Each structure stands twice: as structure tokens, then as C-alpha cells.
Coordinates of C-alpha atoms in Angstrom, one line a residue:
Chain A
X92 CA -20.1 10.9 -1.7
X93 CA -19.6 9.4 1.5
X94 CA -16.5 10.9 1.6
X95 CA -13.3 9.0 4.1
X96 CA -15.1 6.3 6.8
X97 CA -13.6 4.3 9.2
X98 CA -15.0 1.3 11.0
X99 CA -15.1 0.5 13.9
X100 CA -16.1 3.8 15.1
X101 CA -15.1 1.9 18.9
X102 CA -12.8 -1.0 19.5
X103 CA -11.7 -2.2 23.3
X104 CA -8.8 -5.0 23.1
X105 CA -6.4 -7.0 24.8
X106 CA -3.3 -6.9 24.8
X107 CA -1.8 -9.4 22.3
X108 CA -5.2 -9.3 20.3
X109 CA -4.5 -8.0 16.6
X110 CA -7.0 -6.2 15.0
X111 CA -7.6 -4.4 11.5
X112 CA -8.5 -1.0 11.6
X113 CA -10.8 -0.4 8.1
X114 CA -10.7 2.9 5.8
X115 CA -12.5 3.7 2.6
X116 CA -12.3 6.7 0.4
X117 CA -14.8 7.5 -2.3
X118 CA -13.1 10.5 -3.9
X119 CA -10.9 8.4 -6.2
X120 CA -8.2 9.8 -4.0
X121 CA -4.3 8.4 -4.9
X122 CA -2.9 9.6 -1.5
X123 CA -4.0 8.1 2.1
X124 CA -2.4 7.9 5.5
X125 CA -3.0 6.9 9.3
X126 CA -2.5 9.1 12.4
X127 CA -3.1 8.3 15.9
X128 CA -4.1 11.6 18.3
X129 CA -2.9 11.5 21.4
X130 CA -3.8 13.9 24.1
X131 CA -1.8 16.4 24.4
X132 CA 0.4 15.8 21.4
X133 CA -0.2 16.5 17.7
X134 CA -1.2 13.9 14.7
X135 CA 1.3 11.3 14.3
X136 CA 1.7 9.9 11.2
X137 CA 1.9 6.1 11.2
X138 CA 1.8 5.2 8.0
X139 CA 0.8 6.3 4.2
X140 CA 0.4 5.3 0.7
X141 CA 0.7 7.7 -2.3
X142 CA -1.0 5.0 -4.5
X143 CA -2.4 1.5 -5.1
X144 CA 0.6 -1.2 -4.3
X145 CA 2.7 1.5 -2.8
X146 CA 2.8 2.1 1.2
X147 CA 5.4 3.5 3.4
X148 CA 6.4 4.3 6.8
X149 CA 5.5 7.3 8.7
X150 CA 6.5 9.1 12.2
X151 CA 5.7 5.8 14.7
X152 CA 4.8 2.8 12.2
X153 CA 6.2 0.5 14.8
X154 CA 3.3 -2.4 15.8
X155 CA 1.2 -1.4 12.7
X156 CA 1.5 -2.6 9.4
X157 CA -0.3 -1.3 6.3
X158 CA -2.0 -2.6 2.5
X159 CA -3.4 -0.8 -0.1
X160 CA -5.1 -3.3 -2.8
X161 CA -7.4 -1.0 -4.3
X162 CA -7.4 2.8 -4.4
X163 CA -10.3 3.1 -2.4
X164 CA -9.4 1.1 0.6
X165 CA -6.1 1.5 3.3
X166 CA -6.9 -1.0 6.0
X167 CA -4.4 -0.7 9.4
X168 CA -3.6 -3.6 11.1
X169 CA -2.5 -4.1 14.8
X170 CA 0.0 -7.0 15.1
X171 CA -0.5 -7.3 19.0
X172 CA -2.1 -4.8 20.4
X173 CA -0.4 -3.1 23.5
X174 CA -1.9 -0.4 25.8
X175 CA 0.5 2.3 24.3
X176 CA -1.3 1.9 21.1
X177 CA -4.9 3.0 23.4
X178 CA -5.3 6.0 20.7
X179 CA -7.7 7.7 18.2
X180 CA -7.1 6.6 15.1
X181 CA -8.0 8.9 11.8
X182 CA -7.2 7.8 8.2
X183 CA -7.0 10.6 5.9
X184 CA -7.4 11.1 2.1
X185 CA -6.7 13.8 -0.8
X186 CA -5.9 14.1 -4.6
X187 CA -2.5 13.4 -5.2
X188 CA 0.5 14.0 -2.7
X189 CA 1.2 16.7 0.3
X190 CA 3.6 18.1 -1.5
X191 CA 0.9 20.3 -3.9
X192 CA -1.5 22.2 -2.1
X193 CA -4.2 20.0 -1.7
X194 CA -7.4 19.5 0.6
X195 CA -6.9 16.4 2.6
X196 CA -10.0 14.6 4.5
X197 CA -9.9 13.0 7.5
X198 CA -12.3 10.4 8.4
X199 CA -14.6 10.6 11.9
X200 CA -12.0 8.5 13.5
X201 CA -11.6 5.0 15.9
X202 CA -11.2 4.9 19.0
X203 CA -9.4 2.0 20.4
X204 CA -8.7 1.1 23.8
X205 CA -5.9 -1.8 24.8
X206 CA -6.3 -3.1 28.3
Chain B
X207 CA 13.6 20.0 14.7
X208 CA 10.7 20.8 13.2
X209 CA 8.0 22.7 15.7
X210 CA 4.3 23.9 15.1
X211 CA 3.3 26.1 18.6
X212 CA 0.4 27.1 18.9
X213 CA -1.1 29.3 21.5
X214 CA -3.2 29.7 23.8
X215 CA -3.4 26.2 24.9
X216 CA -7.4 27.0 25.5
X217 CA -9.4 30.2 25.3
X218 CA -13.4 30.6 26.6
X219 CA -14.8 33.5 24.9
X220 CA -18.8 34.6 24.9
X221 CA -20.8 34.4 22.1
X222 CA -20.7 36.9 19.6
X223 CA -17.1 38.1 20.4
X224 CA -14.3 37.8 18.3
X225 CA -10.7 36.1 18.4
X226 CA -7.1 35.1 17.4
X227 CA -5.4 31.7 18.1
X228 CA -2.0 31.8 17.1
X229 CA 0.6 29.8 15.5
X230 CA 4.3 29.9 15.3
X231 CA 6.8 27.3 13.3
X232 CA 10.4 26.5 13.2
X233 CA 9.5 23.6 10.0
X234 CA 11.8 24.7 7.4
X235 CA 11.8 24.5 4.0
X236 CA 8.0 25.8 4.2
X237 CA 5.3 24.7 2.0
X238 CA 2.3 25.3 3.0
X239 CA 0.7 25.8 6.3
X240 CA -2.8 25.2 7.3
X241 CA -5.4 25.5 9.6
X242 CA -8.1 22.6 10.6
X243 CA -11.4 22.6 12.8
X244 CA -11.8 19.6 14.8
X245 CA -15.2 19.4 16.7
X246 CA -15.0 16.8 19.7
X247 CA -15.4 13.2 18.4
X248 CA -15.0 13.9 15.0
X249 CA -12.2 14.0 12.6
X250 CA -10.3 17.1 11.3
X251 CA -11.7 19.0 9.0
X252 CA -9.9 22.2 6.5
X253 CA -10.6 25.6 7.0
X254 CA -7.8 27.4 4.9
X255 CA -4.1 26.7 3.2
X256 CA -1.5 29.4 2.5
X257 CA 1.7 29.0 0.0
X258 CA 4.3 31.4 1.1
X259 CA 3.0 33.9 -1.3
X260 CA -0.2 34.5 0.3
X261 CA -0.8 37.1 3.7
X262 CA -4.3 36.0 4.2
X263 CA -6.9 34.1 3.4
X264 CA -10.5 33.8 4.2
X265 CA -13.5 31.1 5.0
X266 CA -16.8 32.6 5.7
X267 CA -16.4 34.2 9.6
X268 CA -12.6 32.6 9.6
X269 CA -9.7 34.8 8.6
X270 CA -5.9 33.7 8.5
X271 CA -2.9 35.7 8.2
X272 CA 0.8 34.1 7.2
X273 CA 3.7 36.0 8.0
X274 CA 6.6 33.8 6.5
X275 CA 9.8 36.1 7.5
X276 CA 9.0 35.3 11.1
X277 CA 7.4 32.3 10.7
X278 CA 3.4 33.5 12.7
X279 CA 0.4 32.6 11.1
X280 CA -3.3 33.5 12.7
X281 CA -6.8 32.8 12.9
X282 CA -8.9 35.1 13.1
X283 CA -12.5 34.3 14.4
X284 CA -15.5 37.0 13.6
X285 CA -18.7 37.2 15.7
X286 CA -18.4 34.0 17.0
X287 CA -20.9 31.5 17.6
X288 CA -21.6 28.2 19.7
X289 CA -20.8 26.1 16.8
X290 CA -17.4 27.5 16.6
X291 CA -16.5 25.4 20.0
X292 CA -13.4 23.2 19.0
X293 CA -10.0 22.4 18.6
X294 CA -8.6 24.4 16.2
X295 CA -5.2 22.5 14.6
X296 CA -2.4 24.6 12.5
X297 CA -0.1 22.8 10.4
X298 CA 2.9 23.2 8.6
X299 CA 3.9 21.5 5.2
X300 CA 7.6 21.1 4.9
X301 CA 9.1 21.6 1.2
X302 CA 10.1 18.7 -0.6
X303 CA 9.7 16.5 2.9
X304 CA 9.5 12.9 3.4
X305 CA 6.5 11.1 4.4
X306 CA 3.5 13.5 3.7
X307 CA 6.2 16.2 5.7
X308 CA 3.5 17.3 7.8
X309 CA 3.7 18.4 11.4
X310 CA 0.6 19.2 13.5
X311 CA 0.3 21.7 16.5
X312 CA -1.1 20.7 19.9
X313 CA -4.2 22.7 18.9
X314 CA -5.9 25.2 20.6
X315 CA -9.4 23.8 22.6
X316 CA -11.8 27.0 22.0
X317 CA -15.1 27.0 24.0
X318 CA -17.7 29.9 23.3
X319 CA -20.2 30.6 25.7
X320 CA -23.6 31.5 25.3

């Protein structure tokens, strides 16, 4: 298994460029989510999905917006990118929801730079 | 509003030695609280989850303690090594939360000299 990956792995923009962040699961995994790491600041959740055709809102979901088509794949996209959004990105992945005590997987991240 | 603390902010220790990062939270109703290894560049990755029911739980040279009446948790780091350098991330599952009702600690950025 090739477990959660992300592309790109680095992304600069500018600001007013939209961009799609891509995420893949191979677990056969219902539940998936974005955060952005900041320094000096926790996770943030953006957005998440607790199956295929069903996505919702997170902490900061303002700029982003979210699919999910298939189970294995939760693309992000950047409307118009702004230099606040200059974050890591991770996508993240487990069984079924948070709410059971589950292992959840984070993928190895994309950093994106807005100038 | 719900907090995760953790503490210290950073910690430089020499190899072979042993440690405690610490963890305290005001997220309430608890869930579950866990603890995650990030190594620099890479994503997250889980080292242990504890229910409410459970004091401790172990991972190979990793131990951590839960102490739900005052809301501490702890890991415990034995005979470190270099590959333990990291950020070491607690979180906190709220009960019955919205969203995934996760909330993430600032981490604490562990170096371990040789």
C-alpha cells in the first residue's frame, strides 16, 4: 500500500493563481480531511469528508473548496491564492469517523508558497 | 474554548537519556487523546491513543500516561536515540464534536544529541 500521497510535494504561486492540491488514499479509507500547519500554531482543519459525495467545512475553509468523487481521492482546490494561504498542507485518512478510536494517516505534505 | 498545551516548547537531550513532554487540555467532553511523531518535512505520524479508561499505553521505547481528572497526559521517551529528533504533537478528541472535533497542540520540537 502506498498509503495517503499528495502531489505536488512543492508549489510557489501568485496571488490570484488557483491551484488544486491532489490527495489519494489506498486504504479504502471512508474518512479524509485537509489541514494546513502553520508555524507556531497547531493543525487546522480546513475541510473533510466522511464519505464519497459528502464534504464539509472545517476550522478555516474560507478560500478552499473541496470534492470527493471517488473514495480514494479528496483533491483541495485554491480559488485565488493569497499569501496568507503560504502553508503546509497535509491530507489525512482513516477507517471510518474521529469519533471511534481510529488510526488516522497523514500524507508527507505540500508545501505552498503565495507570493 | 477548547486548548491542547503542551510543554516544553523545545527540549535538547543527549543520546541515550531519557524524557517527558507534557500535555495538558481544557477540550471537554473527552474522547480520546493522542500522541503523533512528526519528523521535519514529513507528515504526522501515530504513536499511541488513549480512551478515558486507559492510564497508559505503550509503543516500543514510547510510553504515555492519561490522567483524565486533571486533564495531563505524557510521553515518556526511553534511552533515546537520534532518530527520535522531532516534533512530537498531542491531541485531543472531543466527544461527540463537530468536524472530526480534533484539536492539535503546538508540539514540542525534541532534538537529541549525539
Amino acid at each position: 500500500n502506498a498509503g495517503v500521497t499528495q502531489t505536488p510535494k512543492f508549489q510557489v504561486l501568485k496571488t490570484g493563481q488557483s491551484m488544486t492540491l491532489q490527495c489519494a488514499q489506498d486504504m479504502n479509507h471512508e474518512y479524509m480531511s485537509w489541514y494546513r500547519q502553520d508555524p507556531g500554531m497547531g493543525l487546522r482543519l480546513i475541510h473533510y469528508s466522511v464519505g464519497a459525495g459528502i464534504t464539509d467545512q472545517g476550522e478555516v475553509p474560507n478560500g478552499y473548496n473541496v470534492s470527493r468523487s471517488t473514495t480514494e481521492d479528496f483533491p483541495l482546490r485554491l480559488l485565488s491564492a493569497a499569501p496568507s494561504q503560504t502553508s503546509v498542507y497535509f491530507c489525512a485518512s482513516s477507517y471510518s469517523s474521529m469519533g471511534t478510536v481510529q488510526t488516522q494517516y497523514f500524507g508527507p505534505g505540500t508545501r505552498l508558497l503565495v507570493l | 474554548k477548547n486548548q491542547v498545551e503542551q510543554s516544553p516548547q523545545s527540549l535538547i537531550i543527549l543520546e541515550g537519556k531519557n524524557c517527558t513532554l507534557q500535555c495538558n487540555y481544557t477540550v471537554s467532553p473527552f474522547s480520546n487523546l493522542r500522541w503523533y511523531k512528526q519528523d521535519t518535512g514529513r507528515g504526522p505520524v501515530s504513536l499511541t491513543i488513549m480512551t478515558f479508561s486507559e492510564n497508559t499505553k505503550s509503543n516500543g521505547r514510547y510510553t504515555a500516561t492519561l490522567d483524565a481528572d486533571t486533564k495531563q497526559s505524557s510521553l515518556h521517551i526511553t534511552a533515546s536515540q537520534l532518530s527520535d529528533s522531532a516534533s512530537y504533537i498531542c491531541v485531543v478528541r472531543l466527544s461527540g464534536g463537530g468536524a472530526d472535533g480534533l484539536t492539535f497542540g503546538k508540539g514540542t520540537h525534541l532534538i537529541i544529541q549525539p
